[in-house]
DNA sequence: CTGAAAGCGCTTACAG
DNA sequence: CTGAAAGCGCTTACAG
């Protein structure tokens, strides 16, 4: 059988409370005592029993992460957020329990009331999100990666998609472009209220208007045919589009670049292109694309911090927007 | 505070052991007693405390799933396996703890010795896999999705990739094709010993030889340039290739179809194409592709079953190969 | 068919 | 700086 705290105490010649405190650091331990304890732990290969620790300490050091995988979700991006959450959690000695959408809200409820987890990370948040309601009503420590319409009493963190869109628009406007387009997500994504796509689109259109630009918008599906027709609409009958912002899946963006090539349009010679809020690496594209990156690690580690702060009682709900940055790779140029 | 088993017992007017047994079904309960217990549980919204249950019952009802995300891993496929595992686990009342590669083997060791999990599901197995060694040496209930070189003492399950390759080759050979090609994964995938890609390639080449076919093989990267040159080699200087089997990422396969189109080659008129061991939906491709599907749900639910059987002591290690099936979508035709 | 009680392996006041 | 002990909320022999 695995060694217990009693075994460690016996081998070290101390009491179990001393072993426990040596482990948690919650009270000062004499230097030689600490060494004896550490030696015993090493000798026995002792690891505390998680169940016992959870029962006595009322902490499981497990966080739930809920990531609904919907039919049109873009898996790689979502996977990146799940993994980033797991990695961030480990930095705080937390493990991560993965909740799929199968049970819908039931799973969240179950792991909370059975105290399997200390807190919850909510991914891929919708403008109206049932999970946000549940988290609010249960009062469980949690953070949302994404901003729902009603953030009251909730801890939320996300890239400032509005500012990201404005940054991209400004870049194009400053370079003298007057007709710009946004190649976005499939229509279904906007329709179900995916909050970040809406925030990006609205800010893009509003800021383009503010800067006096003519702005176009298209929502392609994944297929090449759909991308081709979306690009056709963006380029316009007169082919007068010179600034393109893409916010969507990598396959769609690659296809869009293929279409530009087909049309004999060069980047950035004829069209300046920015890949906005991309979770993938646009430096391997042909050509490499300027980007306002969406860094899963940033949002997720902040979400983990906000959740743990609630667990330890160090902080309450709050909304945090992460300021965007612009990464230049040579895919934009002044209008000619 | 959340209701405990004591609360339930008091409200129902029974002892806590009766409540416990009513919940577990491990001993018969009188009909009216059961009803009183159930009413009390419903009234109080009682859910057993997971930590206490784990400590007393020596079962956490949590499975670890280890999925190393390597630089060249194809995220959507791997995500599909992770999700399929989570879903399968829930069907047996298990939750899933996601282990990233950060801690490498440390995480596996930690969750095992601290008894956070009852068993382990190992995904994306290499021919030589450290995790397999660890699982073997710790004697923890586990199942691998994939077949390492040394399966001794291990429970493994996977699609029969060899048979899958043979099925594809037979399909082409039976249709009269004499020159066939395999568009595979990037070279790095084969080099690090990803077991299923190797099994597929070897069986493809061996069976093609057995059937008297000339066989070609290429390992493209993700870029269009790489796919184009790989396809160029497969088609051959005389453009005499008429049968193509693809085993790799969806983006690469889509690009390959683009290349055939560029070359003025029609599917299946000029080239018969089969997408082998695909985790994605090839029916949305242009044109829809015949496939020997790799169904994550199948492997993963079997892996979960094998693991739980070990936990409950109902079964030991074993290797299971899932027979492949052929799905026709009209992308193959007799050679003309 | 049901109950009283030991015990799972920890954490944390309480004492010194 | 350290120890003895209560208690966390369950499961499961042991008794009846």
XYZ file of C-alpha atoms (C1' of nucleotides) in Angstrom:
704
model
C 0.000 0.000 0.000
C 0.954 3.595 -0.421
C 2.587 5.344 2.518
C 0.375 7.525 4.726
C 1.109 10.519 6.876
C 1.338 8.152 9.833
C 4.182 6.259 8.186
C 6.032 9.489 7.550
C 5.520 10.652 11.134
C 6.763 7.372 12.527
C 9.867 7.266 10.326
C 10.668 10.909 11.043
C 9.939 10.506 14.742
C 7.487 13.389 14.873
C 3.722 13.805 15.113
C 1.468 13.791 12.087
C 0.564 17.408 12.630
C 4.204 18.322 12.236
C 4.323 16.420 8.970
C 1.186 18.158 7.798
C 2.491 21.593 8.710
C 5.860 20.864 7.181
C 4.031 20.099 3.967
C 1.703 23.072 3.996
C 4.111 25.585 5.499
C 1.255 26.925 7.624
C 3.367 27.090 10.731
C 7.083 27.372 11.370
C 9.061 24.132 11.660
C 12.491 23.679 13.242
C 15.232 23.200 10.745
C 16.335 19.704 11.790
C 12.741 18.587 12.199
C 12.010 19.712 8.672
C 14.971 17.778 7.384
C 13.908 14.602 9.128
C 10.424 14.964 7.715
C 11.696 15.595 4.225
C 13.994 12.598 4.427
C 11.131 10.384 5.554
C 8.905 11.638 2.755
C 11.600 10.936 0.198
C 12.371 7.537 1.667
C 8.754 6.427 1.595
C 7.831 8.161 -1.640
C 4.963 9.734 0.220
C 2.257 11.692 -1.577
C -0.726 12.935 0.437
C -4.004 11.173 -0.214
C -6.132 13.558 -2.220
C -9.436 12.347 -0.830
C -8.380 12.735 2.771
C -6.915 16.125 2.082
C -10.113 17.218 0.373
C -12.272 15.964 3.221
C -10.275 17.520 6.022
C -9.063 20.622 4.240
C -12.148 21.393 2.202
C -10.027 21.893 -0.881
C -9.560 19.458 -3.728
C -7.086 21.446 -5.805
C -9.114 20.597 -8.863
C -10.746 23.107 -11.196
C -13.519 22.224 -13.610
C -13.196 23.501 -17.132
C -16.321 23.596 -19.242
C -15.850 23.850 -22.982
C -18.984 23.129 -24.970
C -18.027 21.660 -28.309
C -20.687 22.849 -30.684
C -21.100 21.636 -34.248
C -19.423 24.710 -35.710
C -16.752 25.256 -33.081
C -13.255 25.597 -34.340
C -11.535 22.801 -32.504
C -7.883 23.866 -32.548
C -8.625 27.230 -30.982
C -10.778 25.686 -28.313
C -8.255 22.976 -27.620
C -5.656 25.705 -27.164
C -7.782 27.297 -24.456
C -8.411 24.013 -22.699
C -4.717 23.196 -22.674
C -3.729 26.687 -21.633
C -6.136 26.405 -18.723
C -4.692 23.070 -17.681
C -1.176 24.434 -17.845
C -2.030 27.600 -15.944
C -3.823 25.578 -13.292
C -0.804 23.357 -12.745
C 1.281 26.443 -12.046
C -0.917 26.888 -8.975
C -0.906 23.206 -8.065
C -4.356 22.686 -9.446
C -5.526 19.909 -11.728
C -8.258 20.256 -14.271
C -11.432 18.235 -14.711
C -12.819 18.359 -18.226
C -16.565 18.784 -18.539
C -18.139 18.103 -21.907
C -21.448 19.455 -22.976
C -23.204 16.093 -22.694
C -24.738 16.751 -19.354
C -25.046 20.413 -20.149
C -25.487 22.225 -16.856
C -25.920 19.026 -14.900
C -22.222 18.311 -14.878
C -21.354 21.727 -13.532
C -23.912 21.315 -10.828
C -22.759 17.843 -9.971
C -19.047 18.596 -9.604
C -19.843 21.675 -7.576
C -22.252 20.209 -5.044
C -20.248 17.037 -4.656
C -17.218 19.248 -4.047
C -15.089 17.492 -6.609
C -13.783 20.877 -7.681
C -12.913 24.099 -5.911
C -13.837 26.302 -8.819
C -14.845 26.534 -12.435
C -13.335 27.957 -15.595
C -15.959 28.699 -18.224
C -14.700 28.708 -21.815
C -16.311 29.834 -25.073
C -18.829 32.089 -23.369
C -21.950 33.206 -25.198
C -23.567 36.625 -24.855
C -26.386 34.809 -23.102
C -24.838 31.872 -21.370
C -26.673 29.440 -19.122
C -23.411 28.505 -17.473
C -22.919 32.098 -16.389
C -26.333 32.038 -14.736
C -25.575 28.796 -12.984
C -22.219 30.016 -11.711
C -23.863 33.167 -10.435
C -26.670 31.368 -8.686
C -24.447 28.733 -7.093
C -21.962 31.317 -5.916
C -19.091 28.976 -6.712
C -15.621 30.430 -7.365
C -15.347 30.778 -11.116
C -14.055 32.837 -13.988
C -15.361 33.167 -17.505
C -13.048 33.494 -20.461
C -15.314 35.751 -22.464
C -17.770 38.499 -21.619
C -21.487 37.725 -21.398
C -24.066 40.491 -21.670
C -24.735 40.493 -17.964
C -21.460 40.358 -16.020
C -23.030 41.209 -12.691
C -21.363 39.275 -9.892
C -19.119 37.427 -12.340
C -15.368 37.313 -12.861
C -14.624 37.633 -16.555
C -11.470 38.004 -18.585
C -10.888 38.238 -22.300
C -8.917 39.922 -25.011
C -10.362 43.350 -25.680
C -11.830 42.352 -29.022
C -13.242 45.803 -29.590
C -9.836 47.395 -29.179
C -8.318 44.632 -31.320
C -10.680 45.450 -34.171
C -9.908 49.154 -33.808
C -6.196 48.464 -33.851
C -6.537 46.591 -37.144
C -8.758 49.271 -38.646
C -6.379 52.020 -37.542
C -3.466 50.206 -39.087
C -5.228 50.094 -42.447
C -6.624 53.619 -42.201
C -3.227 55.016 -41.253
C -1.760 53.333 -44.336
C -4.243 55.175 -46.499
C -6.648 52.357 -47.257
C -10.195 53.492 -47.910
C -12.073 50.311 -48.680
C -11.652 47.572 -46.113
C -13.276 44.225 -45.525
C -13.792 41.802 -42.673
C -13.763 38.117 -43.502
C -15.448 36.678 -40.442
C -16.861 33.454 -39.071
C -19.746 31.404 -40.443
C -23.120 33.033 -39.969
C -24.229 30.459 -37.399
C -21.481 31.610 -35.055
C -22.836 35.157 -34.987
C -26.386 33.964 -34.763
C -25.968 31.943 -31.619
C -24.469 34.987 -29.906
C -20.817 34.057 -29.649
C -19.843 37.146 -27.750
C -16.331 37.805 -29.009
C -17.144 37.547 -32.708
C -19.971 40.026 -32.240
C -17.791 42.437 -30.303
C -15.140 42.240 -32.987
C -17.523 42.741 -35.874
C -19.374 45.630 -34.271
C -16.173 47.446 -33.348
C -14.734 46.859 -36.804
C -17.717 48.357 -38.574
C -18.162 51.223 -36.117
C -14.520 52.200 -36.119
C -14.215 51.955 -39.904
C -17.148 54.373 -40.155
C -15.525 56.642 -37.587
C -12.348 56.676 -39.652
C -14.300 57.411 -42.807
C -13.636 54.053 -44.462
C -15.979 52.047 -46.597
C -16.344 48.704 -44.832
C -17.555 45.336 -46.075
C -18.309 42.193 -44.172
C -18.690 38.546 -45.148
C -19.339 35.330 -43.246
C -17.882 32.373 -45.145
C -18.357 28.718 -44.394
C -15.368 26.396 -44.434
C -15.700 25.258 -48.040
C -13.561 26.708 -50.766
C -16.659 27.645 -52.733
C -18.007 29.653 -49.838
C -14.671 31.359 -49.199
C -14.393 32.207 -52.868
C -17.816 33.824 -53.007
C -17.218 35.676 -49.740
C -13.956 37.055 -51.080
C -15.690 37.983 -54.282
C -18.178 40.077 -52.344
C -15.481 41.695 -50.234
C -13.299 42.575 -53.227
C -16.341 44.157 -54.837
C -17.373 44.361 -58.479
C -14.682 46.990 -59.062
C -12.041 45.069 -57.139
C -11.441 48.206 -55.108
C -10.799 46.559 -51.736
C -7.238 47.144 -50.536
C -7.452 46.290 -46.837
C -8.531 42.905 -45.527
C -8.986 41.812 -41.933
C -9.577 38.131 -41.308
C -11.120 36.793 -38.134
C -11.779 33.096 -38.333
C -10.362 29.621 -38.809
C -6.937 29.025 -40.235
C -8.227 26.884 -43.093
C -10.563 29.668 -44.163
C -7.772 32.218 -43.983
C -5.434 30.027 -46.010
C -8.151 29.577 -48.578
C -8.716 33.318 -48.705
C -5.043 33.835 -49.464
C -5.348 31.185 -52.172
C -8.224 33.166 -53.680
C -6.207 36.397 -53.693
C -3.460 34.506 -55.496
C -5.945 33.120 -58.022
C -7.106 36.644 -58.684
C -3.568 37.771 -59.300
C -3.628 40.025 -56.265
C -0.420 40.278 -54.268
C -0.060 40.762 -50.515
C 0.695 43.437 -49.465
C 1.222 44.959 -52.910
C -2.429 44.970 -53.910
C -4.142 44.054 -50.683
C -2.957 44.569 -47.121
C -3.993 41.660 -44.925
C -4.274 41.343 -41.158
C -5.173 38.142 -39.338
C -6.974 39.319 -36.234
C -7.363 37.526 -32.915
C -5.704 34.441 -34.304
C -4.854 31.618 -31.941
C -2.706 29.928 -34.556
C 0.671 30.857 -35.908
C 0.304 33.194 -38.871
C 4.054 33.339 -39.443
C 3.892 30.032 -41.322
C 1.326 31.361 -43.768
C 2.228 32.298 -47.315
C 2.904 35.135 -46.941
C 3.298 35.497 -43.166
C 0.502 37.695 -41.859
C 0.416 40.659 -39.529
C -1.712 39.772 -36.558
C -3.371 41.024 -33.417
C -2.838 37.780 -31.578
C -5.285 36.127 -29.245
C -3.086 34.485 -26.661
C -4.923 31.692 -24.913
C -2.250 31.481 -22.234
C -2.899 35.081 -21.211
C -6.646 34.844 -20.792
C -6.574 31.408 -19.255
C -3.885 32.023 -16.696
C -5.674 35.191 -15.627
C -8.922 33.254 -15.383
C -7.220 30.685 -13.189
C -5.815 33.439 -10.996
C -9.192 35.118 -10.642
C -10.774 31.816 -9.682
C -8.136 30.931 -7.137
C -8.378 34.401 -5.654
C -12.050 33.706 -5.034
C -11.297 30.318 -3.520
C -8.846 31.826 -1.091
C -11.165 34.759 -0.483
C -8.651 37.266 -1.766
C -10.835 38.846 -4.396
C -14.322 39.063 -5.791
C -15.861 39.283 -9.230
C -14.506 41.699 -11.806
C -14.212 42.142 -15.524
C -10.787 42.344 -17.110
C -10.084 43.182 -20.718
C -6.646 42.357 -22.040
C -5.262 45.114 -24.262
C -4.416 43.912 -27.791
C -1.000 44.179 -29.384
C -0.024 44.417 -33.019
C 2.517 42.011 -34.502
C 4.059 43.070 -37.781
C 5.059 40.498 -40.374
C 5.044 42.526 -43.546
C 1.568 41.785 -44.894
C 0.422 45.391 -44.790
C 1.692 48.350 -46.785
C 0.619 51.871 -47.717
C -2.051 52.004 -50.392
C -0.573 52.598 -53.803
C -23.698 24.463 3.696
C -24.383 21.507 1.502
C -26.463 18.694 2.938
C -24.598 15.642 4.260
C -25.586 12.051 4.601
C -26.459 12.802 8.219
C -29.027 15.351 7.138
C -30.574 12.870 4.752
C -30.681 10.170 7.415
C -32.333 12.499 9.906
C -34.963 13.753 7.462
C -35.697 10.221 6.254
C -35.710 8.843 9.791
C -33.167 6.116 9.023
C -29.510 5.455 9.765
C -26.737 6.778 7.564
C -25.787 3.272 6.544
C -29.237 2.804 5.106
C -28.849 6.007 3.110
C -25.464 4.849 1.882
C -26.747 1.448 0.844
C -29.809 2.948 -0.772
C -27.463 5.038 -2.863
C -25.041 2.274 -3.784
C -27.553 -0.530 -4.069
C -25.109 -2.837 -2.320
C -27.744 -4.309 -0.093
C -31.493 -4.654 -0.361
C -33.639 -1.847 1.031
C -37.323 -2.030 1.946
C -39.589 -0.321 -0.509
C -41.036 2.330 1.811
C -37.609 2.976 3.349
C -36.168 3.572 -0.088
C -38.942 6.016 -0.877
C -38.369 7.988 2.304
C -34.656 8.152 1.558
C -35.234 9.254 -2.001
C -37.678 11.916 -0.869
C -35.175 13.231 1.660
C -32.419 13.311 -0.942
C -34.616 15.220 -3.344
C -35.815 17.597 -0.641
C -32.303 18.447 0.492
C -30.720 18.374 -2.945
C -28.156 15.985 -1.532
C -25.074 14.953 -3.474
C -22.455 12.785 -1.756
C -19.203 14.520 -0.899
C -16.645 13.240 -3.343
C -13.704 13.511 -0.960
C -15.406 11.566 1.789
C -16.556 8.944 -0.647
C -13.054 8.622 -2.054
C -11.515 8.306 1.381
C -13.930 5.749 2.724
C -14.656 3.882 -0.466
C -11.223 4.010 -2.057
C -12.709 5.076 -5.361
C -12.745 8.581 -6.787
C -14.679 7.914 -9.971
C -12.151 9.991 -11.835
C -10.006 8.795 -14.722
C -6.872 10.571 -15.869
C -6.462 11.113 -19.574
C -2.989 11.879 -20.842
C -2.732 13.432 -24.261
C 0.687 14.865 -25.049
C 0.294 17.781 -27.406
C 3.426 17.733 -29.478
C 4.461 20.448 -31.907
C 3.241 18.536 -34.942
C 0.169 16.927 -33.459
C -3.006 17.371 -35.367
C -5.182 19.054 -32.809
C -8.708 18.311 -34.022
C -8.127 14.584 -34.125
C -6.599 14.573 -30.686
C -9.331 16.750 -29.296
C -11.836 14.273 -30.689
C -10.188 11.484 -28.695
C -10.063 13.516 -25.513
C -13.729 14.405 -25.811
C -14.722 10.890 -26.744
C -12.933 9.646 -23.644
C -14.703 12.168 -21.446
C -18.057 11.216 -22.899
C -17.420 7.500 -22.576
C -16.271 7.948 -18.995
C -19.447 9.775 -18.041
C -21.458 6.833 -19.304
C -19.879 4.879 -16.428
C -20.242 7.706 -13.920
C -16.624 8.656 -14.212
C -15.178 12.109 -14.656
C -12.007 12.863 -16.505
C -8.888 14.713 -15.346
C -6.870 16.174 -18.178
C -3.109 15.774 -17.946
C -0.960 17.889 -20.218
C 2.557 17.058 -21.155
C 4.062 19.791 -18.980
C 4.957 17.557 -16.134
C 5.553 14.696 -18.489
C 5.474 11.533 -16.419
C 5.384 13.427 -13.146
C 1.722 14.222 -13.509
C 0.787 10.601 -14.111
C 2.756 9.575 -11.095
C 1.315 12.297 -8.938
C -2.369 11.625 -9.686
C -1.816 7.922 -9.229
C -0.007 7.905 -5.906
C -2.197 10.634 -4.456
C -5.164 8.540 -5.527
C -6.871 11.386 -7.314
C -7.784 8.970 -10.067
C -8.828 5.349 -10.205
C -7.259 4.703 -13.580
C -5.593 6.159 -16.632
C -6.418 6.452 -20.315
C -3.296 6.921 -22.435
C -3.854 8.661 -25.769
C -1.592 9.119 -28.783
C 0.668 6.212 -27.910
C 4.134 5.942 -29.410
C 5.815 2.691 -30.427
C 8.161 3.326 -27.537
C 6.166 5.171 -24.943
C 7.413 6.174 -21.514
C 3.873 6.387 -20.279
C 3.351 2.735 -21.126
C 6.380 1.850 -19.033
C 5.139 3.922 -16.132
C 1.676 2.407 -16.243
C 3.200 -1.061 -16.318
C 5.540 -0.427 -13.427
C 2.924 1.261 -11.233
C 0.397 -1.456 -11.900
C -2.380 1.116 -12.042
C -5.580 0.305 -13.931
C -5.133 1.774 -17.389
C -5.763 1.380 -21.074
C -3.809 2.682 -24.026
C -5.494 3.885 -27.173
C -2.778 2.733 -29.537
C -0.398 -0.205 -29.638
C 3.163 0.178 -28.363
C 5.876 -2.236 -29.403
C 5.816 -4.012 -26.084
C 2.239 -4.654 -24.987
C 3.160 -7.028 -22.206
C 0.927 -6.548 -19.187
C -0.903 -3.681 -20.868
C -4.482 -3.165 -21.983
C -4.492 -1.668 -25.472
C -7.174 -0.890 -27.993
C -7.027 0.694 -31.412
C -8.355 0.587 -34.923
C -6.627 -2.185 -36.849
C -4.598 0.211 -38.965
C -2.930 -2.617 -40.835
C -6.260 -4.056 -41.880
C -7.462 -0.539 -42.699
C -4.568 -0.038 -45.093
C -5.206 -3.413 -46.673
C -8.869 -2.595 -47.101
C -7.973 0.580 -48.984
C -5.380 -1.183 -51.134
C -7.790 -3.992 -51.945
C -10.426 -1.510 -52.978
C -8.054 0.070 -55.468
C -6.563 -3.205 -56.664
C -10.003 -4.714 -57.185
C -10.914 -1.701 -59.331
C -7.981 -2.438 -61.564
C -5.605 0.287 -60.427
C -1.950 -0.591 -60.826
C -0.111 2.477 -59.604
C -1.170 3.702 -56.185
C 0.155 6.283 -53.761
C -0.030 7.046 -50.062
C -0.074 10.678 -49.034
C 0.915 10.416 -45.398
C 1.850 12.539 -42.401
C 4.836 14.840 -42.050
C 8.140 13.020 -41.752
C 8.587 14.024 -38.118
C 5.495 12.038 -37.187
C 6.990 8.816 -38.545
C 10.372 9.592 -37.089
C 9.243 9.907 -33.530
C 7.585 6.495 -33.819
C 3.909 7.364 -33.846
C 2.722 3.789 -33.854
C -0.419 3.967 -35.948
C 1.085 5.914 -38.819
C 3.874 3.362 -39.042
C 1.502 0.434 -38.950
C -0.593 2.013 -41.677
C 2.339 2.812 -43.939
C 3.969 -0.584 -43.560
C 0.757 -2.452 -44.243
C -0.013 -0.224 -47.210
C 3.328 -0.869 -48.873
C 3.421 -4.570 -48.034
C -0.100 -5.236 -49.216
C 0.344 -3.231 -52.406
C 3.369 -5.390 -53.203
C 1.377 -8.497 -52.382
C -1.326 -7.382 -54.793
C 1.247 -6.651 -57.476
C 0.771 -2.888 -57.433
C 3.388 -0.231 -57.850
C 3.237 1.857 -54.681
C 4.506 5.355 -53.921
C 4.705 7.187 -50.636
C 5.091 10.828 -49.676
C 5.206 12.736 -46.406
C 3.983 16.305 -46.918
C 4.094 19.143 -44.433
C 1.062 21.354 -43.963
C 2.035 24.049 -46.461
C 0.555 24.174 -49.926
C 4.025 24.125 -51.427
C 4.880 20.917 -49.618
C 1.589 19.267 -50.549
C 2.079 20.284 -54.155
C 5.529 18.753 -54.365
C 4.417 15.609 -52.555
C 1.556 15.185 -54.991
C 3.916 15.808 -57.848
C 6.077 12.916 -56.707
C 3.098 10.639 -56.169
C 1.594 11.389 -59.577
C 4.966 10.605 -61.122
C 6.675 12.080 -64.160
C 4.308 10.200 -66.431
C 1.254 11.089 -64.386
C 0.422 7.406 -64.252
C -0.951 7.291 -60.702
C -4.629 6.380 -60.638
C -5.185 5.384 -57.026
C -4.565 7.684 -54.064
C -4.870 6.911 -50.380
C -4.593 9.824 -47.965
C -3.792 9.428 -44.289
C -3.268 12.763 -42.601
C -4.763 16.109 -41.642
C -7.869 17.476 -43.249
C -6.150 20.651 -44.442
C -3.508 18.587 -46.234
C -6.147 16.399 -47.824
C -8.138 19.389 -48.985
C -5.000 20.876 -50.449
C -4.245 17.615 -52.222
C -7.671 17.700 -53.840
C -6.962 21.301 -54.851
C -3.762 20.111 -56.528
C -5.567 17.385 -58.467
C -8.006 20.039 -59.634
C -5.134 22.332 -60.677
C -3.702 19.485 -62.684
C -6.986 18.964 -64.436
C -7.408 15.538 -62.900
C -10.925 14.539 -61.927
C -11.998 12.361 -59.002
C -12.804 9.556 -59.514
C -12.570 9.879 -63.304
C -8.786 10.138 -63.451
C -7.800 9.312 -59.903
C -9.628 7.242 -57.325
C -9.183 8.715 -53.849
C -9.661 7.205 -50.407
C -9.303 9.109 -47.141
C -8.084 6.520 -44.672
C -8.434 6.507 -40.911
C -9.960 9.964 -40.950
C -11.409 11.370 -37.747
C -13.071 14.201 -39.622
C -16.071 14.191 -41.885
C -15.010 13.524 -45.469
C -18.566 13.839 -46.760
C -18.203 17.639 -46.776
C -15.144 17.500 -49.012
C -15.273 18.411 -52.685
C -15.857 15.742 -53.844
C -16.969 13.666 -50.840
C -14.377 10.971 -50.218
C -14.607 7.263 -49.596
C -13.145 6.539 -46.205
C -12.076 3.859 -43.770
C -13.133 5.879 -40.746
C -11.275 6.100 -37.481
C -14.013 6.435 -34.897
C -12.696 7.975 -31.709
C -15.833 7.034 -29.801
C -15.206 3.353 -30.507
C -11.624 3.174 -29.301
C -12.152 5.475 -26.375
C -15.255 3.871 -24.975
C -13.561 0.491 -25.202
C -10.509 1.916 -23.450
C -12.707 3.230 -20.682
C -14.381 -0.150 -20.348
C -11.059 -1.955 -20.199
C -9.844 0.411 -17.505
C -12.959 0.133 -15.392
C -12.829 -3.642 -15.690
C -9.377 -3.483 -14.131
C -10.560 -1.167 -11.376
C -13.357 -3.523 -10.453
C -11.076 -6.507 -10.867
C -13.175 -7.998 -13.627
C -10.460 -8.262 -16.209
C -6.779 -7.958 -16.891
C -4.602 -6.630 -19.677
C -5.330 -7.477 -23.291
C -4.891 -6.108 -26.776
C -7.931 -5.361 -28.887
C -7.882 -4.363 -32.528
C -11.036 -2.840 -33.951
C -11.820 -4.142 -37.452
C -12.026 -1.393 -40.079
C -15.035 -0.681 -42.239
C -15.279 0.868 -45.699
C -17.590 3.812 -46.322
C -18.399 4.519 -49.947
C -18.989 8.064 -51.140
C -18.265 7.773 -54.834
C -14.625 8.888 -54.950
C -13.345 5.592 -56.368
C -14.054 4.028 -59.740
C -12.651 1.293 -62.010
C -9.507 2.327 -63.858
C -10.281 3.496 -67.341
C -34.263 -5.650 6.128
C -31.758 -2.162 9.311
C -28.482 0.195 12.798
C -24.282 1.426 15.605
C -19.627 2.082 15.013
C -14.960 1.718 13.254
C -12.010 3.658 10.146
C -10.389 5.832 5.638
C -5.962 9.825 5.937
C -5.784 14.046 6.308
C -6.208 19.485 8.538
C -6.520 22.462 12.155
C -7.923 24.547 16.329
C -6.405 23.770 21.135
C -2.600 23.244 24.484
C 1.799 23.569 25.926
C 8.557 25.132 17.894
C 5.702 20.699 18.625
C 1.938 17.169 19.978
C -2.651 14.951 21.091
C -7.071 14.821 19.399
C -11.362 16.188 17.188
C -13.595 16.008 13.059
C -14.280 16.223 7.876
C -18.470 12.777 5.409
C -18.518 8.868 3.736
C -18.279 3.013 3.292
C -18.499 -1.316 5.110
C -17.800 -5.159 8.040
C -20.182 -6.582 12.291
C -24.585 -7.485 14.774
C -29.150 -8.288 15.055
